[in-house]
Short mmCIF file of C-alpha atoms in Angstrom, two decimals:
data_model
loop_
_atom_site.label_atom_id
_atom_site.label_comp_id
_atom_site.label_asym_id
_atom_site.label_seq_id
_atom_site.Cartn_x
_atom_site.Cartn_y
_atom_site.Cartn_z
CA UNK P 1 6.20 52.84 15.45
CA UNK P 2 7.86 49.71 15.61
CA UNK P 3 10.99 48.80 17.34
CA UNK P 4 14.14 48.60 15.37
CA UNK P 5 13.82 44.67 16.05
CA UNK P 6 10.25 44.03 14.93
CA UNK P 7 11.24 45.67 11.85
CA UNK P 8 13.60 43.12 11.38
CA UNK P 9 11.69 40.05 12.52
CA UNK P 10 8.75 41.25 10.08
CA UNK P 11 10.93 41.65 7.34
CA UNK P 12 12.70 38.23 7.86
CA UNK P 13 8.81 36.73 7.55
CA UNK P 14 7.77 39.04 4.00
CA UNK P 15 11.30 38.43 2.47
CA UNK P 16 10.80 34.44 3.30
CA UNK P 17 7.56 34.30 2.84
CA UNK P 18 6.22 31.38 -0.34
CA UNK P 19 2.75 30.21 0.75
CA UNK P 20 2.82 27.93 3.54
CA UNK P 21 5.83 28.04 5.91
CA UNK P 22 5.03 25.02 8.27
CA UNK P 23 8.04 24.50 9.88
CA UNK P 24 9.68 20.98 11.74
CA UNK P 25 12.40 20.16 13.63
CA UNK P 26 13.43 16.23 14.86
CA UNK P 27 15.86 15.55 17.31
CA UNK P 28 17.65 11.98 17.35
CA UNK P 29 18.21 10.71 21.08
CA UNK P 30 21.68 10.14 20.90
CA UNK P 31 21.36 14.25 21.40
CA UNK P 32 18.82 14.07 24.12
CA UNK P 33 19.32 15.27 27.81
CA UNK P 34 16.42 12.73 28.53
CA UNK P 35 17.23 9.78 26.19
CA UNK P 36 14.29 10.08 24.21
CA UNK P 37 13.93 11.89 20.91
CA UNK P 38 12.05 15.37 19.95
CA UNK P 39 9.56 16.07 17.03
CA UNK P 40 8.46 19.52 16.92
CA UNK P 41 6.81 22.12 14.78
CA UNK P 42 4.04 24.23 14.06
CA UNK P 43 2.06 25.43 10.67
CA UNK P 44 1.77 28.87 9.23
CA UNK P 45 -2.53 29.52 8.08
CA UNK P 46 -4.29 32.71 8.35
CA UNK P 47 -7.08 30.95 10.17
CA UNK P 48 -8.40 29.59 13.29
CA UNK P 49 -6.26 26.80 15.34
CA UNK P 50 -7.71 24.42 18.18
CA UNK P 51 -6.86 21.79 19.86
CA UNK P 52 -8.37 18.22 19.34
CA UNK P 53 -8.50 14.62 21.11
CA UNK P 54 -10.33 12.29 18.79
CA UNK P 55 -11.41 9.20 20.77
CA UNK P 56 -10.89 5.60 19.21
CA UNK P 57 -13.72 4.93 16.89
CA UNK P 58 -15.31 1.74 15.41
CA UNK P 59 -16.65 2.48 11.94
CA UNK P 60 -19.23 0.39 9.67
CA UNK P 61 -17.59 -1.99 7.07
CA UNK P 62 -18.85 0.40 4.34
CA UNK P 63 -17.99 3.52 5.67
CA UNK P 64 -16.51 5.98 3.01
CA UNK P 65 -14.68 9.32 3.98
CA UNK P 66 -14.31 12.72 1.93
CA UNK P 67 -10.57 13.50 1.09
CA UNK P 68 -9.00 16.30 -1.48
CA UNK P 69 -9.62 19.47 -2.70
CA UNK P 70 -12.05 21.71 -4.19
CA UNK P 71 -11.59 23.78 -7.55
CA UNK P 72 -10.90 26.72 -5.60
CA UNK P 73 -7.64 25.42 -4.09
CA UNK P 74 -4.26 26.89 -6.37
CA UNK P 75 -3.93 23.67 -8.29
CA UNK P 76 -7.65 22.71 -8.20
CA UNK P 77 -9.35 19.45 -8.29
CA UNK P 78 -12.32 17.04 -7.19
CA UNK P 79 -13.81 15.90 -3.71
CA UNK P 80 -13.70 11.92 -3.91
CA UNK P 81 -15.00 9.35 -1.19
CA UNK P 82 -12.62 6.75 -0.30
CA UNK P 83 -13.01 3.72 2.64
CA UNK P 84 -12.49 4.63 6.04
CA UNK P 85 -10.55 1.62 8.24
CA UNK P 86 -12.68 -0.64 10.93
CA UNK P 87 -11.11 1.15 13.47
CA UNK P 88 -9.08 4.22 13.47
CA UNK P 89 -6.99 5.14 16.80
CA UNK P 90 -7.20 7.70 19.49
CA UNK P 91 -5.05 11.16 18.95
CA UNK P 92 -4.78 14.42 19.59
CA UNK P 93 -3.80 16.92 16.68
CA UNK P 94 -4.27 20.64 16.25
CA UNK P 95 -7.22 21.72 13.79
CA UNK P 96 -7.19 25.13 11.99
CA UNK P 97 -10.61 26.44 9.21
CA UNK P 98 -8.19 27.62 5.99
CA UNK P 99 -5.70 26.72 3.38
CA UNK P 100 -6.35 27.21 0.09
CA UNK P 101 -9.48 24.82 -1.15
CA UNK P 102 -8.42 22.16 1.32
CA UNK P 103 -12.20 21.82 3.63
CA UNK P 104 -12.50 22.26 7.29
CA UNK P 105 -11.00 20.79 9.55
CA UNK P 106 -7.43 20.92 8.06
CA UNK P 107 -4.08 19.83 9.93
CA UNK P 108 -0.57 19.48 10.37
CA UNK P 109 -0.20 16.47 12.18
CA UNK P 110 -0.38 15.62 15.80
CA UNK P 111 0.46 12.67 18.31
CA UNK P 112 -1.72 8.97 18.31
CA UNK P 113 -2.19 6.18 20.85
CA UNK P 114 0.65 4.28 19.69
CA UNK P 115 3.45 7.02 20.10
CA UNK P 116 3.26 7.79 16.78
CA UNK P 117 3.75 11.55 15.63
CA UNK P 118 3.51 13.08 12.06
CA UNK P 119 4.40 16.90 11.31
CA UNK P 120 3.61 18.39 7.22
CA UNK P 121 5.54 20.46 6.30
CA UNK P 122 5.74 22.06 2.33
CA UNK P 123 8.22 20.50 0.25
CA UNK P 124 7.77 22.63 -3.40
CA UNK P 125 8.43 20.35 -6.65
CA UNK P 126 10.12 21.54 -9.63
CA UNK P 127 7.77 23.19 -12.10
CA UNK P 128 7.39 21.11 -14.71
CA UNK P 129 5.40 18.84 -12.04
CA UNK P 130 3.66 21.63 -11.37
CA UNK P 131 2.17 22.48 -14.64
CA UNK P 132 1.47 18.38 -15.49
CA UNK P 133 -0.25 18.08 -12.53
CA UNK P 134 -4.68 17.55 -13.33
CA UNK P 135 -6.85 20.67 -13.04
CA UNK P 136 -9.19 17.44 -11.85
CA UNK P 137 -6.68 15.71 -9.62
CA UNK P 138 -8.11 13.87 -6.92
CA UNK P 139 -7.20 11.78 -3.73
CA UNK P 140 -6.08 12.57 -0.29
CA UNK P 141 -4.44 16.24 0.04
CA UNK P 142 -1.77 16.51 3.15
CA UNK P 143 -3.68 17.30 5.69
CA UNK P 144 -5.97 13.45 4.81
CA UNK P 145 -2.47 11.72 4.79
CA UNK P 146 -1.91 13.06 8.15
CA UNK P 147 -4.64 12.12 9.45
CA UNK P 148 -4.70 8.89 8.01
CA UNK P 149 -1.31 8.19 9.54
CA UNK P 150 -2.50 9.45 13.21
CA UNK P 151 -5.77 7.15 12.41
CA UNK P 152 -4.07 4.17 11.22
CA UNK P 153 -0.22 3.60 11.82
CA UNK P 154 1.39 1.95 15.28
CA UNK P 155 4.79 2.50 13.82
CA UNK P 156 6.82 5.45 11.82
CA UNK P 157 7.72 3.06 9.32
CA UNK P 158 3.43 2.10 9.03
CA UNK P 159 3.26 5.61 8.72
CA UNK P 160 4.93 6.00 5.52
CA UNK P 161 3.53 2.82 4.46
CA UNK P 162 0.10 4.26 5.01
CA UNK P 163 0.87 7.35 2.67
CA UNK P 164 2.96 4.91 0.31
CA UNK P 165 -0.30 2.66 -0.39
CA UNK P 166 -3.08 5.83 -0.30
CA UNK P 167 -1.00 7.26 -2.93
CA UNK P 168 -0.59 4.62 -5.35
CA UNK P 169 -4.27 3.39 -4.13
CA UNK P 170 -6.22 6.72 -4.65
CA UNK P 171 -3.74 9.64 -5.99
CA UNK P 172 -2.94 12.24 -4.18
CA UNK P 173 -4.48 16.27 -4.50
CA UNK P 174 -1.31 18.17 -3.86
CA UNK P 175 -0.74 22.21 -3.68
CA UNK P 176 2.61 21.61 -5.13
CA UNK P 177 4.88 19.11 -3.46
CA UNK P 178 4.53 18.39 0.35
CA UNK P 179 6.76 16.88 3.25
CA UNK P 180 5.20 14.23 6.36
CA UNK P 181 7.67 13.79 9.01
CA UNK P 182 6.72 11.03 10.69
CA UNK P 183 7.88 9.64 14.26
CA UNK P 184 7.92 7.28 16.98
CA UNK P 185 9.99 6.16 20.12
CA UNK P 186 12.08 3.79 17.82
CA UNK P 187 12.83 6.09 14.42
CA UNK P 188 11.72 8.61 12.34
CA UNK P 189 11.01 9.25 8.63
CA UNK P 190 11.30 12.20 6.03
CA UNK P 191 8.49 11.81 3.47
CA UNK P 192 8.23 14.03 0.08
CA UNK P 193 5.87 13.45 -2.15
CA UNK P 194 6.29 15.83 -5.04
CA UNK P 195 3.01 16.99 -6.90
CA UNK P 196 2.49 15.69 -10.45
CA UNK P 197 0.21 12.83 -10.07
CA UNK P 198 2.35 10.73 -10.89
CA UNK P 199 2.42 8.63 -7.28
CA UNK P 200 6.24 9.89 -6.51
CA UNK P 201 7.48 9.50 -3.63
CA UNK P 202 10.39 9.14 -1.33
CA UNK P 203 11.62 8.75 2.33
CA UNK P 204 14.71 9.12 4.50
CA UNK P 205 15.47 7.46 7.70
CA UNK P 206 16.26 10.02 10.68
CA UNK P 207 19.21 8.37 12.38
CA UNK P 208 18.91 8.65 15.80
CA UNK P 209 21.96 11.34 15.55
CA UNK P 210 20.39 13.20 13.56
CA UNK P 211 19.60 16.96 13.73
CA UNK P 212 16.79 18.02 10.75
CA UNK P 213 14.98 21.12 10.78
CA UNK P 214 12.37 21.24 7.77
CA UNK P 215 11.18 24.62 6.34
CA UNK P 216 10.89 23.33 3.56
CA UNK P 217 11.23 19.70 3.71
CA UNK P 218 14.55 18.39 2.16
CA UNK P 219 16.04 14.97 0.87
CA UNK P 220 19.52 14.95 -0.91
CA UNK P 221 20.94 12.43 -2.36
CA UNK P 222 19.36 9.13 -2.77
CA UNK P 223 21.67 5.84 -2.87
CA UNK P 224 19.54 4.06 -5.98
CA UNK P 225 22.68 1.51 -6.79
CA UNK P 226 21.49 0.19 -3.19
CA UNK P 227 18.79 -2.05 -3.23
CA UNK P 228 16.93 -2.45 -0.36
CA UNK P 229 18.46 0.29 1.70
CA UNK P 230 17.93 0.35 5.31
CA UNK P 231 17.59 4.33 5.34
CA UNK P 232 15.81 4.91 1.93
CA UNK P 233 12.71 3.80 0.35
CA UNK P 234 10.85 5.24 -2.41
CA UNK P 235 8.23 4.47 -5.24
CA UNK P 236 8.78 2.27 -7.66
CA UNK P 237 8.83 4.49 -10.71
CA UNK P 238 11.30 7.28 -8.78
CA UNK P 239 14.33 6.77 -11.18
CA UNK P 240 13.16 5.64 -14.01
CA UNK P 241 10.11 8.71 -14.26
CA UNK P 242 12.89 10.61 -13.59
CA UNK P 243 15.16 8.86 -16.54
CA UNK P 244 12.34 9.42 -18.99
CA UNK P 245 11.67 13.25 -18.72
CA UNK P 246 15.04 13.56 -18.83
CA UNK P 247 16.00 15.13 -15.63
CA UNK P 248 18.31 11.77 -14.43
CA UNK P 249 20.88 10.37 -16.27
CA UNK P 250 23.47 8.25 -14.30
CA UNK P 251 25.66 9.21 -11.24
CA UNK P 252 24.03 10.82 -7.88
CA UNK P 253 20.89 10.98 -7.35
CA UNK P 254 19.75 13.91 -5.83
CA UNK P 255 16.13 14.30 -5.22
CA UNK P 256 15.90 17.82 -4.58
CA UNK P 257 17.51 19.18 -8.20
CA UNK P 258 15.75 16.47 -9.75
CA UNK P 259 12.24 16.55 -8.32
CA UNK P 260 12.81 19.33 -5.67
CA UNK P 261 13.67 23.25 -6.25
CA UNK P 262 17.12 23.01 -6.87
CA UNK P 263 17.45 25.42 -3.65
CA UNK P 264 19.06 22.89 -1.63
CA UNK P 265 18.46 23.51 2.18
CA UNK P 266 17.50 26.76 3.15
CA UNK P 267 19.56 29.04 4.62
CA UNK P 268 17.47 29.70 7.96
CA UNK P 269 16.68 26.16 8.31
CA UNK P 270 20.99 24.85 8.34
CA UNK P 271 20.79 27.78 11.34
CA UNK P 272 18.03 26.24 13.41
CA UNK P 273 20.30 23.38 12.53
CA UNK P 274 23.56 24.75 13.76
CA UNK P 275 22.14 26.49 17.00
CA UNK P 276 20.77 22.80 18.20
CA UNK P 277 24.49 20.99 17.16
CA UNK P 278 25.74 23.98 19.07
CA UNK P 279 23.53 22.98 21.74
CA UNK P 280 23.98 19.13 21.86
CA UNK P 281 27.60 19.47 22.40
CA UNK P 282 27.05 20.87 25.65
CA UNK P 283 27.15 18.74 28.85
CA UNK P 284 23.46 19.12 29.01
CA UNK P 285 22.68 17.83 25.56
CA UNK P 286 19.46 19.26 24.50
CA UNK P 287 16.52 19.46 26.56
CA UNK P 288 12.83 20.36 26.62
CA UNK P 289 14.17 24.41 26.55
CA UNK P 290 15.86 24.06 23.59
CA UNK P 291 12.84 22.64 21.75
CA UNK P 292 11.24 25.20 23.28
CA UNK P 293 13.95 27.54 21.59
CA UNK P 294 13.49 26.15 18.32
CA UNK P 295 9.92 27.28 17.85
CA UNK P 296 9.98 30.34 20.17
CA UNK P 297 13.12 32.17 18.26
CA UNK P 298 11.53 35.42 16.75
CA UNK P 299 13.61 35.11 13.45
CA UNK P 300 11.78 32.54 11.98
CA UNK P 301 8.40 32.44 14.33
CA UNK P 302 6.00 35.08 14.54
CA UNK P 303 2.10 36.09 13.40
CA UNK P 304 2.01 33.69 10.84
CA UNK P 305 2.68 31.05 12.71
CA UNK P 306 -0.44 29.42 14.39
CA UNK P 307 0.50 27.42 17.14
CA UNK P 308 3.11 25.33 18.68
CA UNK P 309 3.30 21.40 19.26
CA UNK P 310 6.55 19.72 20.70
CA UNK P 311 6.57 16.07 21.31
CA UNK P 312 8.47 13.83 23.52
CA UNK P 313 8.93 10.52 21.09
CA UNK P 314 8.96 8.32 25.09
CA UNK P 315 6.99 4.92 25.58
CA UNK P 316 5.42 5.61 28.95
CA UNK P 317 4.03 2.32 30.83
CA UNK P 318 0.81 3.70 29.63
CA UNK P 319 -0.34 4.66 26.24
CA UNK P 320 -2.87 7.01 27.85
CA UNK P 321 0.61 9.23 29.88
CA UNK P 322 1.72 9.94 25.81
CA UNK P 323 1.58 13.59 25.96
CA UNK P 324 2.34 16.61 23.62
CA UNK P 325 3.16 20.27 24.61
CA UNK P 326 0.68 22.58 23.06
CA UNK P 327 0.80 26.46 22.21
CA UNK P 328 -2.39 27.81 21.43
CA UNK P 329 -0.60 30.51 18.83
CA UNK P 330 2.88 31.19 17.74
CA UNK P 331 5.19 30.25 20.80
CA UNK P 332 7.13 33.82 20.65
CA UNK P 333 3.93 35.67 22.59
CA UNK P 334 2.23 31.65 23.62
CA UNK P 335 3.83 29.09 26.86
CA UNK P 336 3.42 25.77 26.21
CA UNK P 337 1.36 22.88 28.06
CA UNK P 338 1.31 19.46 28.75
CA UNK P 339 -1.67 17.82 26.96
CA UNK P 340 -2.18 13.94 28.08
CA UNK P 341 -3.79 11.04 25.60
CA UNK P 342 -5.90 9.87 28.56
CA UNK P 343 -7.25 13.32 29.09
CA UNK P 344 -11.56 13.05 28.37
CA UNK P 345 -11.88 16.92 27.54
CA UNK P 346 -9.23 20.30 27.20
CA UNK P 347 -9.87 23.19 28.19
CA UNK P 348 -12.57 25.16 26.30
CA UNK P 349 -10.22 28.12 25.91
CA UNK P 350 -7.97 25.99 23.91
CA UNK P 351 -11.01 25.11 21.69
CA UNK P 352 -12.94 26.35 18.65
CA UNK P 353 -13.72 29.54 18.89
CA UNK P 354 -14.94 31.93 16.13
CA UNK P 355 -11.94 34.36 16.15
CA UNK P 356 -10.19 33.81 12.49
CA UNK P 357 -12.34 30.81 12.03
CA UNK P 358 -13.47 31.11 8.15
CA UNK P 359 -17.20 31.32 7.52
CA UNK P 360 -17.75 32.37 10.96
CA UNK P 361 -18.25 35.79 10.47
CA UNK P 362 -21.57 35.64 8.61
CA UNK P 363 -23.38 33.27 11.39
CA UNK P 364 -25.18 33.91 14.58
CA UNK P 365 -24.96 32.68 18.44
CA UNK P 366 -28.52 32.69 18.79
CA UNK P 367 -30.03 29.66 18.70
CA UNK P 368 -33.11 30.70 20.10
CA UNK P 369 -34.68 32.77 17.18
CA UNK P 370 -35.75 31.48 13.46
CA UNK P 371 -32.72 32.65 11.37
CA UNK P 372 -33.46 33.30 7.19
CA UNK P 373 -31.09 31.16 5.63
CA UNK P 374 -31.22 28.04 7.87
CA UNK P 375 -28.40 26.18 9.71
CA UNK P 376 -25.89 27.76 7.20
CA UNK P 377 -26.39 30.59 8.92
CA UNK P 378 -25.66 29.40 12.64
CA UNK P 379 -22.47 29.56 14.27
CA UNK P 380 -20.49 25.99 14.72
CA UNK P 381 -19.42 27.02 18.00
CA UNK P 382 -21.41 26.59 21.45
CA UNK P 383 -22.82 29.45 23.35
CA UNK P 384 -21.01 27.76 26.12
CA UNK P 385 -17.50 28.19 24.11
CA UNK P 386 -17.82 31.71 23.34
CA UNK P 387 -18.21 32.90 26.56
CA UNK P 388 -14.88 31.76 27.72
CA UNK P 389 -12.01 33.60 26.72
CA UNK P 390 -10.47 31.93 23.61
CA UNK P 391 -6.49 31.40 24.19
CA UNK P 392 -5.58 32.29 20.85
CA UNK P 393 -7.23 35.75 20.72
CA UNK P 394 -5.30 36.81 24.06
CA UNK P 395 -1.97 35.37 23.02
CA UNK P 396 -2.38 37.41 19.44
CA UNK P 397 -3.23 40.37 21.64
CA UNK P 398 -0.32 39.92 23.51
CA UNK P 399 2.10 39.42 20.50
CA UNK P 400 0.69 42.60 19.13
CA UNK P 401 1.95 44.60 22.28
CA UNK P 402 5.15 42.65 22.22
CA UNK P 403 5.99 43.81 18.63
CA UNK P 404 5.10 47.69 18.95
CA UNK P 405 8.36 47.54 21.73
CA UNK P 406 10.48 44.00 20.89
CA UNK P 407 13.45 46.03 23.30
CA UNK P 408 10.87 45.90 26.40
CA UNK P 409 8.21 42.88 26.31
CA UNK P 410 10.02 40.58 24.14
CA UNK P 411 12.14 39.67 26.92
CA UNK P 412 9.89 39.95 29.71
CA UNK P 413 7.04 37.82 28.13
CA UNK P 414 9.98 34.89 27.36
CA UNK P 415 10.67 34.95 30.99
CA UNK P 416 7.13 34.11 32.20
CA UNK P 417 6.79 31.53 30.28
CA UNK P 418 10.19 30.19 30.49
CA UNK P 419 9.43 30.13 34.58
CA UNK P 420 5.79 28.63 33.88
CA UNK P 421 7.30 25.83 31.58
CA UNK P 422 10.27 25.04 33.60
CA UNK P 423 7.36 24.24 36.82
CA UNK P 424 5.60 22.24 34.35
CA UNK P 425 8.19 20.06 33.35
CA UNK P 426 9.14 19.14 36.81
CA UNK P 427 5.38 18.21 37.48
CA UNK P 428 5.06 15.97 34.24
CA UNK P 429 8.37 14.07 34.69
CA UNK P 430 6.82 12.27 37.39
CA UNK P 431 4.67 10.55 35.10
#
């Protein structure tokens, strides 16, 4: 049976539980032990998740690349071809095989050469959007915007310029509203685009005091009588779309009643909220633990979520020292490591393997013999990869212990890795 307290951590993921519950904290620096700000989070698939460095790559002048959905995602639509840039940057992001008609690979964001992070997160419109939005919608879906910012931006700000432009540009395939924090050493952004097709969009400056934790992602009140705002920017037609359906009349504008759920901020996000402005009042500030906290806490992390990836926003004297700190599956039974933009390879055990990885389970490893049914029917991942242990697979194994007796191993596991991480920080500081 389970423990009294893996009852309770279960039931605090069924009860919460409304499709996707990616999850994203950012930390401003004036809170940071180290000066530098935090952007962490992690995303919640039932699929394979591996970890990725894409190398710089020169494309052809003509080059086109697939972005959207497929008819089988929730609010369906059609695979389009749109131009892929000259050049697109060097990053490393986490992959995972399934969401809901969005093809393989799929992510949540990750880290580029330039410092500059991105995190998605769900952000769920109102549902009149919902039902007006094309059975045949097409353009980039989330997980192409991320990548597009990780591919193309040097700055936050580019960041949500890059989305800004795709969107009005080639449309957007959304599942129902979606969030892109976006990040660098200078400031950070909080990005909704609410589904609809109708190119809406808005963003929010993260002031470098601020403390946001996004499950789902959130924007208030929006100061419209402002022009030109130095913390808001947002598509042209915002208000006035707004105006005529009738949701906006005069007064405050709040964007989450009048293109959000109404919900306001969600009850365990203002606690991961409240823990860290506990935590930041302390002489210590918050450090590299407390990240570590945010995505490790059992009441809001768990089997459903699929890795972890905290990032140190820092401008290091080399673009190649930019590191993120990985966990190969949800941080509560995973430690977390240091991976480094100038690294050539990782690890194969943080790689593809064919545990949860959709489609996999109908292929074959055998290369050698003539298989009925062609290539379809062979595996996507090396002989080579599958014989080393797979990271994920042995942290889920371990998780699985951990939550038949929370009172025993919850504890002890947290302590390993808290004594592993602490070593590793001291090591990576000198860099």
């Amino acid at each position: 049976m389970l423990s009294y307290t893996a009852s309770v951590i279960l039931s605090v993921f069924l009860r919460n539980f409304e499709g996707s519950l990616s999850y994203c904290v950012y930390i401003g620096k004036n809170h940071s032990a180290d000066g530098h700000a935090w952007l962490a989070g992690y995303g919640d698939e039932p699929s394979s998740h591996w970890l990725e460095i894409f190398p710089e790559q020169s494309h052809p002048e003509d080059a086109l690349v697939e972005v959207g959905v497929t008819p089988s995602a929730d609010l369906p639509g059609v695979r389009s071809s749109i131009p892929q840039v000259v050049k697109s940057f060097r990053k490393i992001r986490v992959s995972y095989s399934h969401y809901k008609g969005v093809p393989a690979p799929v992510t949540n964001g990750g880290l580029n050469e330039h410092g500059v992070a991105v995190r998605s997160v769900w952000s769920p419109s109102r549902k009149e959007l919902i039902e007006m939005t094309s059975k045949v919608q097409s353009g980039p879906s989330y997980s192409d915007l991320a990548g597009f910012v990780l591919e193309r931006a040097t700055t936050a700000r580019e960041g949500v310029e890059v989305i800004a432009k795709m969107i009005k540009k080639y449309g957007e395939s959304t599942y129902g509203g979606n969030t892109h924090v976006i990040a660098d050493a200078t400031e950070a952004w909080i990005m909704i685009e609410p589904a609809g097709g109708k190119g809406l969009w808005a963003a929010e400056r993260l002031s470098d005091d601020a403390i946001r934790a996004c499950r789902p992602g959130y924007i208030g009140s929006i100061p419209i009588a402002c022009e030109n705002h130095p913390d808001f920017i947002y598509s042209q037609n915002l208000v006035s779309f707004a105006k005529e359906m009738g949701w906006y009349v005069d007064g405050n504008f709040d964007f989450n009643a009048i293109y959000g759920d109404g919900a306001g901020v969600w009850a365990g996000a203002r606690w991961v909220e409240n823990e860290l402005e506990t935590r930041a009042m302390k002489p210590s500030r918050i450090e590299f633990r407390d990240m570590v906290w945010a995505l490790r806490t059992e009441r809001l992390t768990g089997d459903t979520a699929g890795y972890g990836q905290i990032v140190p926003l820092v401008n290091p004297v080399s673009n190649q020292l930019r590191m993120l700190w990985h966990a190969p599956s949800g941080a509560v039974s995973a430690p977390f490591s240091p991976v480094f933009m100038g690294q050539t390879e990782i690890p194969l055990e943080f790689g593809k393997h064919r545990y949860l990885t959709v489609g996999e389970a109908a292929r074959f490893l055998d290369t050698d013999k003539p298989v009925c049914g062609g290539p379809e029917t062979l595996s996507k991942v090396s002989l080579r990869t599958e014989s080393f242990t797979a990271a994920v697979v042995e942290c889920k194994r371990l998780l699985y212990l951990i939550l038949q007796n929370t009172d025993s191993f919850l504890e002890q596991a947290n302590l390993a890795f808290t004594q592993r991480e602490r070593s590793l920080v001291l090591r990576t500081k000198k860099f």
